Amino acid sequence: MNDGKDPAAEAPPAEEATREEFARLFEQEGGGQTEGVRRVKVGDKLRCRVVRVTDEWVFVDLGGKQEGSIRREEFEADAVPAEGQELEAYVASTGAGEVVLTTKLSTRDLSLGALADAHASGVPVEGKVVKVVKGGYEVRVAGLRAFCPHSQIDLRWTKDPEVHVGQTYAFKVIEFKDRGRNVVVSRRALLEEERAQKREALRDVLRPGAVVTGRVRAVHPFGAFVDLDGVDGLIPVSEMSWGRVETPTEVVRPGDEVTVQVIEVDWDRDRVTLSLKALQEDPWKAVEVRYRPGQRVQGRVTRIAPFGAFVELEPGVEGLVHVSALGAGRRVKSAAEVVSPGEAVEVEVISVDPEARRIGLSLEHRLWESLGPVPEPGEVLEGTVERVAPFGVFVKLPSGHVGLVHNTEMGTPRGADHAKSFRPGDPMQVAVLGVEEGGRKIRLSRQAVSEQAERRAIREFRESAPAASQGPVFGTLGDLLKDKLKK
């Protein structure tokens, strides 16, 4: 009478052993092979899907009605595969009607023969790095002494070889000679295989515009490399922040976890370009609201250029103080004469162009504030030559303002070379013809001074000249002066 229990479950130990032996012999003879059941042999590399996970085993589907099992302890506690996940494993044994798989052969599973089989089949083996030796490392695999070259211990050259000593890794046996007396292993070969698999999986994920998370692997002056779970991406220094970044370590350091946006992918050249600032708000979007012409704001000089000085108003927003807006009319050959990098300055906003990402600034106000009263039109002042230009002579006035004596107001013959006659620092008496823009533009005349002096002399002469009856000569001279005044 069948009470629903499995007869095999109540079979005596001797009978159970006989059945297991029969199953093994039956499998060896090819019996019990059903349609759809996958034929496998030790060393085969299989891609399978996890169907269930227990405390000790991870069971996988091998196709048809066939299942295999992998020891759960092969996986790290936080890396145990979930049901439905696909993975790759090697056939470790096929005895007793069971297929036992492994992601790597552990030391306890290895014998000299198994190590030879691992070399032939490519099944990874577990080994412990014992010490650093010339050219590489001594690795213990199943009690045997194996050698791992420096170049084969990791994907990248290790600056400090000692970091691997004492570590247990999975290795691939790349040489097995002299019955195990000459064994060479490689960890890099397995890492490259793993990276290639991850790289293929990431092809669908790493697309321009995608937001991903990775860990900073290394930082260089030109940017930072980020490990994206098997693929390296580069954050150029220009993509780290909207603000100016002098040193990448100001923003990220090795080991930091970062969330970045993919901005370019070139699989042919194996390059993935990433950006941190793409996930930050663009400060130029509201720049017109925050900065308006005539406004004075605080900033910091970031760099000096031949044409002026760049001033950072906020992270990511820089304005330019053109060299012409540095000297309040005084000629400045270099911005370095007025400001220096790192200096805090108050600047006046001259223009704002958000589309071109340009803000024009001026430092003239601080020089204007140090000047004396603005000269009045008609004043005759004693100044000094500031510089000579093709179109005229710039003269610095006692108040500190600088005005221009145009060539037509120099009182010299047409075409005269003023650079030969007037040098910086020479005194020059000038008359103020006009003042514009609050003193930013002052028109001066040297000729007007001469004319004023001449008119004054004539006036004084007329006032002091004797009557015409005193002699014809003075009367004649008076007539000449009258004609001159008319002209």
PDB file of N, CA and C in Angstrom, residues 291-381:
ATOM      1  N   TYR A 291      23.109  89.711 -12.516  1.00  0.00           N
ATOM      2  CA  TYR A 291      24.098  90.729 -12.870  1.00  0.00           C
ATOM      3  C   TYR A 291      23.528  91.673 -13.925  1.00  0.00           C
ATOM      4  N   ARG A 292      23.602  92.973 -13.632  1.00  0.00           N
ATOM      5  CA  ARG A 292      23.067  93.986 -14.541  1.00  0.00           C
ATOM      6  C   ARG A 292      24.087  95.105 -14.731  1.00  0.00           C
ATOM      7  N   PRO A 293      24.108  95.719 -15.925  1.00  0.00           N
ATOM      8  CA  PRO A 293      25.056  96.816 -16.174  1.00  0.00           C
ATOM      9  C   PRO A 293      24.933  97.914 -15.123  1.00  0.00           C
ATOM     10  N   GLY A 294      26.087  98.384 -14.658  1.00  0.00           N
ATOM     11  CA  GLY A 294      26.132  99.419 -13.632  1.00  0.00           C
ATOM     12  C   GLY A 294      26.250  98.872 -12.226  1.00  0.00           C
ATOM     13  N   GLN A 295      25.960  97.578 -12.058  1.00  0.00           N
ATOM     14  CA  GLN A 295      26.020  96.954 -10.732  1.00  0.00           C
ATOM     15  C   GLN A 295      27.474  96.695 -10.336  1.00  0.00           C
ATOM     16  N   ARG A 296      27.765  96.872  -9.065  1.00  0.00           N
ATOM     17  CA  ARG A 296      29.098  96.546  -8.560  1.00  0.00           C
ATOM     18  C   ARG A 296      29.033  95.264  -7.737  1.00  0.00           C
ATOM     19  N   VAL A 297      29.946  94.352  -8.033  1.00  0.00           N
ATOM     20  CA  VAL A 297      29.942  93.042  -7.375  1.00  0.00           C
ATOM     21  C   VAL A 297      31.362  92.665  -6.974  1.00  0.00           C
ATOM     22  N   GLN A 298      31.435  91.745  -6.017  1.00  0.00           N
ATOM     23  CA  GLN A 298      32.727  91.240  -5.564  1.00  0.00           C
ATOM     24  C   GLN A 298      33.131  90.032  -6.405  1.00  0.00           C
ATOM     25  N   GLY A 299      34.418  89.903  -6.665  1.00  0.00           N
ATOM     26  CA  GLY A 299      34.916  88.761  -7.424  1.00  0.00           C
ATOM     27  C   GLY A 299      36.354  88.457  -7.063  1.00  0.00           C
ATOM     28  N   ARG A 300      36.885  87.443  -7.732  1.00  0.00           N
ATOM     29  CA  ARG A 300      38.281  87.033  -7.496  1.00  0.00           C
ATOM     30  C   ARG A 300      38.980  86.873  -8.839  1.00  0.00           C
ATOM     31  N   VAL A 301      40.141  87.485  -8.978  1.00  0.00           N
ATOM     32  CA  VAL A 301      40.911  87.376 -10.219  1.00  0.00           C
ATOM     33  C   VAL A 301      41.421  85.945 -10.355  1.00  0.00           C
ATOM     34  N   THR A 302      41.058  85.289 -11.465  1.00  0.00           N
ATOM     35  CA  THR A 302      41.471  83.887 -11.661  1.00  0.00           C
ATOM     36  C   THR A 302      42.706  83.756 -12.546  1.00  0.00           C
ATOM     37  N   ARG A 303      42.799  84.617 -13.567  1.00  0.00           N
ATOM     38  CA  ARG A 303      43.972  84.533 -14.436  1.00  0.00           C
ATOM     39  C   ARG A 303      44.138  85.833 -15.223  1.00  0.00           C
ATOM     40  N   ILE A 304      45.377  86.022 -15.674  1.00  0.00           N
ATOM     41  CA  ILE A 304      45.744  87.202 -16.445  1.00  0.00           C
ATOM     42  C   ILE A 304      45.990  86.795 -17.892  1.00  0.00           C
ATOM     43  N   ALA A 305      45.418  87.534 -18.823  1.00  0.00           N
ATOM     44  CA  ALA A 305      45.613  87.284 -20.246  1.00  0.00           C
ATOM     45  C   ALA A 305      46.186  88.545 -20.884  1.00  0.00           C
ATOM     46  N   PRO A 306      46.747  88.455 -22.104  1.00  0.00           N
ATOM     47  CA  PRO A 306      47.307  89.658 -22.750  1.00  0.00           C
ATOM     48  C   PRO A 306      46.277  90.763 -22.944  1.00  0.00           C
ATOM     49  N   PHE A 307      45.000  90.389 -23.058  1.00  0.00           N
ATOM     50  CA  PHE A 307      43.963  91.374 -23.342  1.00  0.00           C
ATOM     51  C   PHE A 307      43.183  91.810 -22.099  1.00  0.00           C
ATOM     52  N   GLY A 308      43.510  91.273 -20.928  1.00  0.00           N
ATOM     53  CA  GLY A 308      42.799  91.679 -19.727  1.00  0.00           C
ATOM     54  C   GLY A 308      42.904  90.671 -18.601  1.00  0.00           C
ATOM     55  N   ALA A 309      41.964  90.780 -17.653  1.00  0.00           N
ATOM     56  CA  ALA A 309      41.966  89.888 -16.484  1.00  0.00           C
ATOM     57  C   ALA A 309      40.593  89.241 -16.335  1.00  0.00           C
ATOM     58  N   PHE A 310      40.591  87.925 -16.046  1.00  0.00           N
ATOM     59  CA  PHE A 310      39.345  87.203 -15.811  1.00  0.00           C
ATOM     60  C   PHE A 310      39.038  87.212 -14.317  1.00  0.00           C
ATOM     61  N   VAL A 311      37.774  87.509 -14.017  1.00  0.00           N
ATOM     62  CA  VAL A 311      37.341  87.597 -12.622  1.00  0.00           C
ATOM     63  C   VAL A 311      36.170  86.648 -12.417  1.00  0.00           C
ATOM     64  N   GLU A 312      36.299  85.743 -11.423  1.00  0.00           N
ATOM     65  CA  GLU A 312      35.224  84.811 -11.092  1.00  0.00           C
ATOM     66  C   GLU A 312      34.237  85.505 -10.164  1.00  0.00           C
ATOM     67  N   LEU A 313      32.987  85.588 -10.613  1.00  0.00           N
ATOM     68  CA  LEU A 313      31.942  86.215  -9.813  1.00  0.00           C
ATOM     69  C   LEU A 313      31.241  85.208  -8.915  1.00  0.00           C
ATOM     70  N   GLU A 314      31.170  83.957  -9.387  1.00  0.00           N
ATOM     71  CA  GLU A 314      30.630  82.830  -8.631  1.00  0.00           C
ATOM     72  C   GLU A 314      31.120  81.573  -9.335  1.00  0.00           C
ATOM     73  N   PRO A 315      31.059  80.403  -8.705  1.00  0.00           N
ATOM     74  CA  PRO A 315      31.528  79.186  -9.377  1.00  0.00           C
ATOM     75  C   PRO A 315      30.846  78.988 -10.727  1.00  0.00           C
ATOM     76  N   GLY A 316      31.661  78.958 -11.773  1.00  0.00           N
ATOM     77  CA  GLY A 316      31.137  78.745 -13.111  1.00  0.00           C
ATOM     78  C   GLY A 316      30.844  80.002 -13.891  1.00  0.00           C
ATOM     79  N   VAL A 317      30.912  81.160 -13.248  1.00  0.00           N
ATOM     80  CA  VAL A 317      30.619  82.429 -13.937  1.00  0.00           C
ATOM     81  C   VAL A 317      31.838  83.346 -13.818  1.00  0.00           C
ATOM     82  N   GLU A 318      32.447  83.615 -14.963  1.00  0.00           N
ATOM     83  CA  GLU A 318      33.594  84.513 -15.021  1.00  0.00           C
ATOM     84  C   GLU A 318      33.289  85.686 -15.942  1.00  0.00           C
ATOM     85  N   GLY A 319      33.840  86.828 -15.622  1.00  0.00           N
ATOM     86  CA  GLY A 319      33.738  88.001 -16.472  1.00  0.00           C
ATOM     87  C   GLY A 319      35.120  88.470 -16.849  1.00  0.00           C
ATOM     88  N   LEU A 320      35.192  89.322 -17.860  1.00  0.00           N
ATOM     89  CA  LEU A 320      36.485  89.832 -18.329  1.00  0.00           C
ATOM     90  C   LEU A 320      36.578  91.334 -18.105  1.00  0.00           C
ATOM     91  N   VAL A 321      37.662  91.733 -17.449  1.00  0.00           N
ATOM     92  CA  VAL A 321      38.004  93.149 -17.361  1.00  0.00           C
ATOM     93  C   VAL A 321      39.000  93.401 -18.477  1.00  0.00           C
ATOM     94  N   HIS A 322      38.530  94.046 -19.552  1.00  0.00           N
ATOM     95  CA  HIS A 322      39.433  94.305 -20.670  1.00  0.00           C
ATOM     96  C   HIS A 322      40.531  95.264 -20.228  1.00  0.00           C
ATOM     97  N   VAL A 323      41.695  95.152 -20.878  1.00  0.00           N
ATOM     98  CA  VAL A 323      42.838  95.979 -20.488  1.00  0.00           C
ATOM     99  C   VAL A 323      42.507  97.462 -20.602  1.00  0.00           C
ATOM    100  N   SER A 324      41.586  97.800 -21.496  1.00  0.00           N
ATOM    101  CA  SER A 324      41.190  99.202 -21.656  1.00  0.00           C
ATOM    102  C   SER A 324      40.330  99.696 -20.506  1.00  0.00           C
ATOM    103  N   ALA A 325      39.802  98.781 -19.700  1.00  0.00           N
ATOM    104  CA  ALA A 325      38.942  99.164 -18.575  1.00  0.00           C
ATOM    105  C   ALA A 325      39.656  99.019 -17.240  1.00  0.00           C
ATOM    106  N   LEU A 326      40.990  99.006 -17.313  1.00  0.00           N
ATOM    107  CA  LEU A 326      41.772  98.849 -16.089  1.00  0.00           C
ATOM    108  C   LEU A 326      42.408 100.141 -15.604  1.00  0.00           C
ATOM    109  N   GLY A 327      42.662 101.095 -16.531  1.00  0.00           N
ATOM    110  CA  GLY A 327      43.491 102.234 -16.156  1.00  0.00           C
ATOM    111  C   GLY A 327      42.826 103.567 -16.091  1.00  0.00           C
ATOM    112  N   ALA A 328      41.511 103.636 -16.228  1.00  0.00           N
ATOM    113  CA  ALA A 328      40.790 104.914 -16.161  1.00  0.00           C
ATOM    114  C   ALA A 328      41.412 105.948 -17.093  1.00  0.00           C
ATOM    115  N   GLY A 329      41.617 105.531 -18.341  1.00  0.00           N
ATOM    116  CA  GLY A 329      42.205 106.438 -19.324  1.00  0.00           C
ATOM    117  C   GLY A 329      43.708 106.331 -19.412  1.00  0.00           C
ATOM    118  N   ARG A 330      44.325 105.785 -18.379  1.00  0.00           N
ATOM    119  CA  ARG A 330      45.780 105.598 -18.399  1.00  0.00           C
ATOM    120  C   ARG A 330      46.111 104.327 -19.160  1.00  0.00           C
ATOM    121  N   ARG A 331      47.095 104.398 -20.000  1.00  0.00           N
ATOM    122  CA  ARG A 331      47.455 103.233 -20.809  1.00  0.00           C
ATOM    123  C   ARG A 331      48.064 102.156 -19.920  1.00  0.00           C
ATOM    124  N   VAL A 332      47.494 100.955 -20.010  1.00  0.00           N
ATOM    125  CA  VAL A 332      47.993  99.817 -19.235  1.00  0.00           C
ATOM    126  C   VAL A 332      48.450  98.750 -20.224  1.00  0.00           C
ATOM    127  N   LYS A 333      49.711  98.404 -20.186  1.00  0.00           N
ATOM    128  CA  LYS A 333      50.246  97.414 -21.116  1.00  0.00           C
ATOM    129  C   LYS A 333      49.824  96.008 -20.742  1.00  0.00           C
ATOM    130  N   SER A 334      49.718  95.741 -19.459  1.00  0.00           N
ATOM    131  CA  SER A 334      49.349  94.405 -18.987  1.00  0.00           C
ATOM    132  C   SER A 334      48.465  94.532 -17.753  1.00  0.00           C
ATOM    133  N   ALA A 335      47.484  93.606 -17.659  1.00  0.00           N
ATOM    134  CA  ALA A 335      46.607  93.607 -16.490  1.00  0.00           C
ATOM    135  C   ALA A 335      47.391  93.362 -15.207  1.00  0.00           C
ATOM    136  N   ALA A 336      48.562  92.735 -15.335  1.00  0.00           N
ATOM    137  CA  ALA A 336      49.397  92.451 -14.166  1.00  0.00           C
ATOM    138  C   ALA A 336      49.883  93.731 -13.493  1.00  0.00           C
ATOM    139  N   GLU A 337      49.832  94.872 -14.201  1.00  0.00           N
ATOM    140  CA  GLU A 337      50.216  96.146 -13.599  1.00  0.00           C
ATOM    141  C   GLU A 337      49.184  96.602 -12.569  1.00  0.00           C
ATOM    142  N   VAL A 338      47.966  96.089 -12.697  1.00  0.00           N
ATOM    143  CA  VAL A 338      46.865  96.564 -11.856  1.00  0.00           C
ATOM    144  C   VAL A 338      46.386  95.504 -10.871  1.00  0.00           C
ATOM    145  N   VAL A 339      46.257  94.239 -11.325  1.00  0.00           N
ATOM    146  CA  VAL A 339      45.730  93.170 -10.471  1.00  0.00           C
ATOM    147  C   VAL A 339      46.619  91.936 -10.577  1.00  0.00           C
ATOM    148  N   SER A 340      46.397  90.989  -9.684  1.00  0.00           N
ATOM    149  CA  SER A 340      47.159  89.734  -9.699  1.00  0.00           C
ATOM    150  C   SER A 340      46.222  88.564  -9.418  1.00  0.00           C
ATOM    151  N   PRO A 341      46.524  87.343  -9.921  1.00  0.00           N
ATOM    152  CA  PRO A 341      45.663  86.181  -9.691  1.00  0.00           C
ATOM    153  C   PRO A 341      45.437  85.926  -8.209  1.00  0.00           C
ATOM    154  N   GLY A 342      44.182  85.639  -7.863  1.00  0.00           N
ATOM    155  CA  GLY A 342      43.825  85.379  -6.481  1.00  0.00           C
ATOM    156  C   GLY A 342      43.357  86.613  -5.727  1.00  0.00           C
ATOM    157  N   GLU A 343      43.566  87.778  -6.307  1.00  0.00           N
ATOM    158  CA  GLU A 343      43.196  89.028  -5.630  1.00  0.00           C
ATOM    159  C   GLU A 343      41.677  89.222  -5.629  1.00  0.00           C
ATOM    160  N   ALA A 344      41.140  89.622  -4.491  1.00  0.00           N
ATOM    161  CA  ALA A 344      39.715  89.941  -4.386  1.00  0.00           C
ATOM    162  C   ALA A 344      39.505  91.376  -4.858  1.00  0.00           C
ATOM    163  N   VAL A 345      38.544  91.577  -5.740  1.00  0.00           N
ATOM    164  CA  VAL A 345      38.322  92.898  -6.310  1.00  0.00           C
ATOM    165  C   VAL A 345      36.828  93.201  -6.376  1.00  0.00           C
ATOM    166  N   GLU A 346      36.517  94.494  -6.356  1.00  0.00           N
ATOM    167  CA  GLU A 346      35.154  94.935  -6.628  1.00  0.00           C
ATOM    168  C   GLU A 346      35.131  95.437  -8.063  1.00  0.00           C
ATOM    169  N   VAL A 347      34.235  94.888  -8.870  1.00  0.00           N
ATOM    170  CA  VAL A 347      34.175  95.240 -10.285  1.00  0.00           C
ATOM    171  C   VAL A 347      32.796  95.798 -10.617  1.00  0.00           C
ATOM    172  N   GLU A 348      32.750  96.552 -11.685  1.00  0.00           N
ATOM    173  CA  GLU A 348      31.486  97.091 -12.170  1.00  0.00           C
ATOM    174  C   GLU A 348      31.072  96.326 -13.415  1.00  0.00           C
ATOM    175  N   VAL A 349      29.820  95.899 -13.459  1.00  0.00           N
ATOM    176  CA  VAL A 349      29.306  95.160 -14.614  1.00  0.00           C
ATOM    177  C   VAL A 349      29.049  96.146 -15.744  1.00  0.00           C
ATOM    178  N   ILE A 350      29.641  95.885 -16.901  1.00  0.00           N
ATOM    179  CA  ILE A 350      29.492  96.753 -18.067  1.00  0.00           C
ATOM    180  C   ILE A 350      28.477  96.171 -19.051  1.00  0.00           C
ATOM    181  N   SER A 351      28.545  94.850 -19.283  1.00  0.00           N
ATOM    182  CA  SER A 351      27.634  94.203 -20.225  1.00  0.00           C
ATOM    183  C   SER A 351      27.427  92.752 -19.825  1.00  0.00           C
ATOM    184  N   VAL A 352      26.272  92.177 -20.212  1.00  0.00           N
ATOM    185  CA  VAL A 352      25.935  90.777 -19.915  1.00  0.00           C
ATOM    186  C   VAL A 352      25.384  90.135 -21.179  1.00  0.00           C
ATOM    187  N   ASP A 353      26.005  89.012 -21.598  1.00  0.00           N
ATOM    188  CA  ASP A 353      25.565  88.270 -22.791  1.00  0.00           C
ATOM    189  C   ASP A 353      25.478  86.786 -22.433  1.00  0.00           C
ATOM    190  N   PRO A 354      24.319  86.322 -21.939  1.00  0.00           N
ATOM    191  CA  PRO A 354      24.189  84.926 -21.494  1.00  0.00           C
ATOM    192  C   PRO A 354      24.418  83.909 -22.607  1.00  0.00           C
ATOM    193  N   GLU A 355      23.964  84.209 -23.814  1.00  0.00           N
ATOM    194  CA  GLU A 355      24.105  83.254 -24.914  1.00  0.00           C
ATOM    195  C   GLU A 355      25.568  83.015 -25.253  1.00  0.00           C
ATOM    196  N   ALA A 356      26.353  84.074 -25.267  1.00  0.00           N
ATOM    197  CA  ALA A 356      27.785  83.937 -25.545  1.00  0.00           C
ATOM    198  C   ALA A 356      28.582  83.617 -24.286  1.00  0.00           C
ATOM    199  N   ARG A 357      27.904  83.596 -23.124  1.00  0.00           N
ATOM    200  CA  ARG A 357      28.543  83.339 -21.833  1.00  0.00           C
ATOM    201  C   ARG A 357      29.679  84.352 -21.592  1.00  0.00           C
ATOM    202  N   ARG A 358      29.294  85.632 -21.758  1.00  0.00           N
ATOM    203  CA  ARG A 358      30.273  86.696 -21.564  1.00  0.00           C
ATOM    204  C   ARG A 358      29.699  87.791 -20.671  1.00  0.00           C
ATOM    205  N   ILE A 359      30.545  88.250 -19.760  1.00  0.00           N
ATOM    206  CA  ILE A 359      30.199  89.395 -18.921  1.00  0.00           C
ATOM    207  C   ILE A 359      31.372  90.358 -18.976  1.00  0.00           C
ATOM    208  N   GLY A 360      31.077  91.604 -19.415  1.00  0.00           N
ATOM    209  CA  GLY A 360      32.119  92.618 -19.458  1.00  0.00           C
ATOM    210  C   GLY A 360      32.183  93.354 -18.129  1.00  0.00           C
ATOM    211  N   LEU A 361      33.389  93.521 -17.613  1.00  0.00           N
ATOM    212  CA  LEU A 361      33.589  94.157 -16.305  1.00  0.00           C
ATOM    213  C   LEU A 361      34.559  95.315 -16.411  1.00  0.00           C
ATOM    214  N   SER A 362      34.574  96.134 -15.382  1.00  0.00           N
ATOM    215  CA  SER A 362      35.489  97.271 -15.355  1.00  0.00           C
ATOM    216  C   SER A 362      36.009  97.493 -13.939  1.00  0.00           C
ATOM    217  N   LEU A 363      37.265  97.935 -13.885  1.00  0.00           N
ATOM    218  CA  LEU A 363      37.873  98.305 -12.606  1.00  0.00           C
ATOM    219  C   LEU A 363      38.144  99.807 -12.551  1.00  0.00           C
ATOM    220  N   GLU A 364      37.675 100.528 -13.570  1.00  0.00           N
ATOM    221  CA  GLU A 364      37.990 101.948 -13.654  1.00  0.00           C
ATOM    222  C   GLU A 364      37.443 102.738 -12.467  1.00  0.00           C
ATOM    223  N   HIS A 365      36.318 102.283 -11.930  1.00  0.00           N
ATOM    224  CA  HIS A 365      35.682 103.054 -10.867  1.00  0.00           C
ATOM    225  C   HIS A 365      36.595 103.269  -9.667  1.00  0.00           C
ATOM    226  N   ARG A 366      37.405 102.231  -9.361  1.00  0.00           N
ATOM    227  CA  ARG A 366      38.244 102.395  -8.165  1.00  0.00           C
ATOM    228  C   ARG A 366      39.375 103.394  -8.412  1.00  0.00           C
ATOM    229  N   LEU A 367      39.758 103.558  -9.681  1.00  0.00           N
ATOM    230  CA  LEU A 367      40.752 104.569  -9.988  1.00  0.00           C
ATOM    231  C   LEU A 367      40.113 105.949 -10.064  1.00  0.00           C
ATOM    232  N   TRP A 368      38.877 106.016 -10.585  1.00  0.00           N
ATOM    233  CA  TRP A 368      38.177 107.299 -10.662  1.00  0.00           C
ATOM    234  C   TRP A 368      37.937 107.870  -9.264  1.00  0.00           C
ATOM    235  N   GLU A 369      37.641 106.952  -8.337  1.00  0.00           N
ATOM    236  CA  GLU A 369      37.343 107.413  -6.983  1.00  0.00           C
ATOM    237  C   GLU A 369      38.561 108.018  -6.283  1.00  0.00           C
ATOM    238  N   SER A 370      39.744 107.672  -6.782  1.00  0.00           N
ATOM    239  CA  SER A 370      40.969 108.204  -6.168  1.00  0.00           C
ATOM    240  C   SER A 370      41.427 109.500  -6.833  1.00  0.00           C
ATOM    241  N   LEU A 371      40.707 109.947  -7.893  1.00  0.00           N
ATOM    242  CA  LEU A 371      41.098 111.150  -8.617  1.00  0.00           C
ATOM    243  C   LEU A 371      40.513 112.398  -7.970  1.00  0.00           C
ATOM    244  N   GLY A 372      41.072 113.553  -8.351  1.00  0.00           N
ATOM    245  CA  GLY A 372      40.583 114.829  -7.840  1.00  0.00           C
ATOM    246  C   GLY A 372      39.355 115.295  -8.603  1.00  0.00           C
ATOM    247  N   PRO A 373      38.936 116.540  -8.372  1.00  0.00           N
ATOM    248  CA  PRO A 373      37.754 117.083  -9.053  1.00  0.00           C
ATOM    249  C   PRO A 373      37.939 117.077 -10.569  1.00  0.00           C
ATOM    250  N   VAL A 374      36.830 116.870 -11.273  1.00  0.00           N
ATOM    251  CA  VAL A 374      36.876 116.862 -12.734  1.00  0.00           C
ATOM    252  C   VAL A 374      37.124 118.295 -13.218  1.00  0.00           C
ATOM    253  N   PRO A 375      38.097 118.491 -14.125  1.00  0.00           N
ATOM    254  CA  PRO A 375      38.385 119.846 -14.633  1.00  0.00           C
ATOM    255  C   PRO A 375      37.174 120.459 -15.330  1.00  0.00           C
ATOM    256  N   GLU A 376      37.098 121.782 -15.312  1.00  0.00           N
ATOM    257  CA  GLU A 376      36.006 122.502 -15.953  1.00  0.00           C
ATOM    258  C   GLU A 376      36.447 122.993 -17.334  1.00  0.00           C
ATOM    259  N   PRO A 377      35.533 122.979 -18.299  1.00  0.00           N
ATOM    260  CA  PRO A 377      35.873 123.516 -19.619  1.00  0.00           C
ATOM    261  C   PRO A 377      36.337 124.971 -19.504  1.00  0.00           C
ATOM    262  N   GLY A 378      37.381 125.324 -20.231  1.00  0.00           N
ATOM    263  CA  GLY A 378      37.932 126.683 -20.197  1.00  0.00           C
ATOM    264  C   GLY A 378      39.138 126.810 -19.292  1.00  0.00           C
ATOM    265  N   GLU A 379      39.338 125.852 -18.379  1.00  0.00           N
ATOM    266  CA  GLU A 379      40.491 125.928 -17.482  1.00  0.00           C
ATOM    267  C   GLU A 379      41.780 125.706 -18.265  1.00  0.00           C
ATOM    268  N   VAL A 380      42.814 126.427 -17.867  1.00  0.00           N
ATOM    269  CA  VAL A 380      44.153 126.214 -18.411  1.00  0.00           C
ATOM    270  C   VAL A 380      44.976 125.552 -17.312  1.00  0.00           C
ATOM    271  N   LEU A 381      45.499 124.366 -17.612  1.00  0.00           N
ATOM    272  CA  LEU A 381      46.178 123.559 -16.596  1.00  0.00           C
ATOM    273  C   LEU A 381      47.577 123.168 -17.052  1.00  0.00           C
TER     274      LEU A 381
END
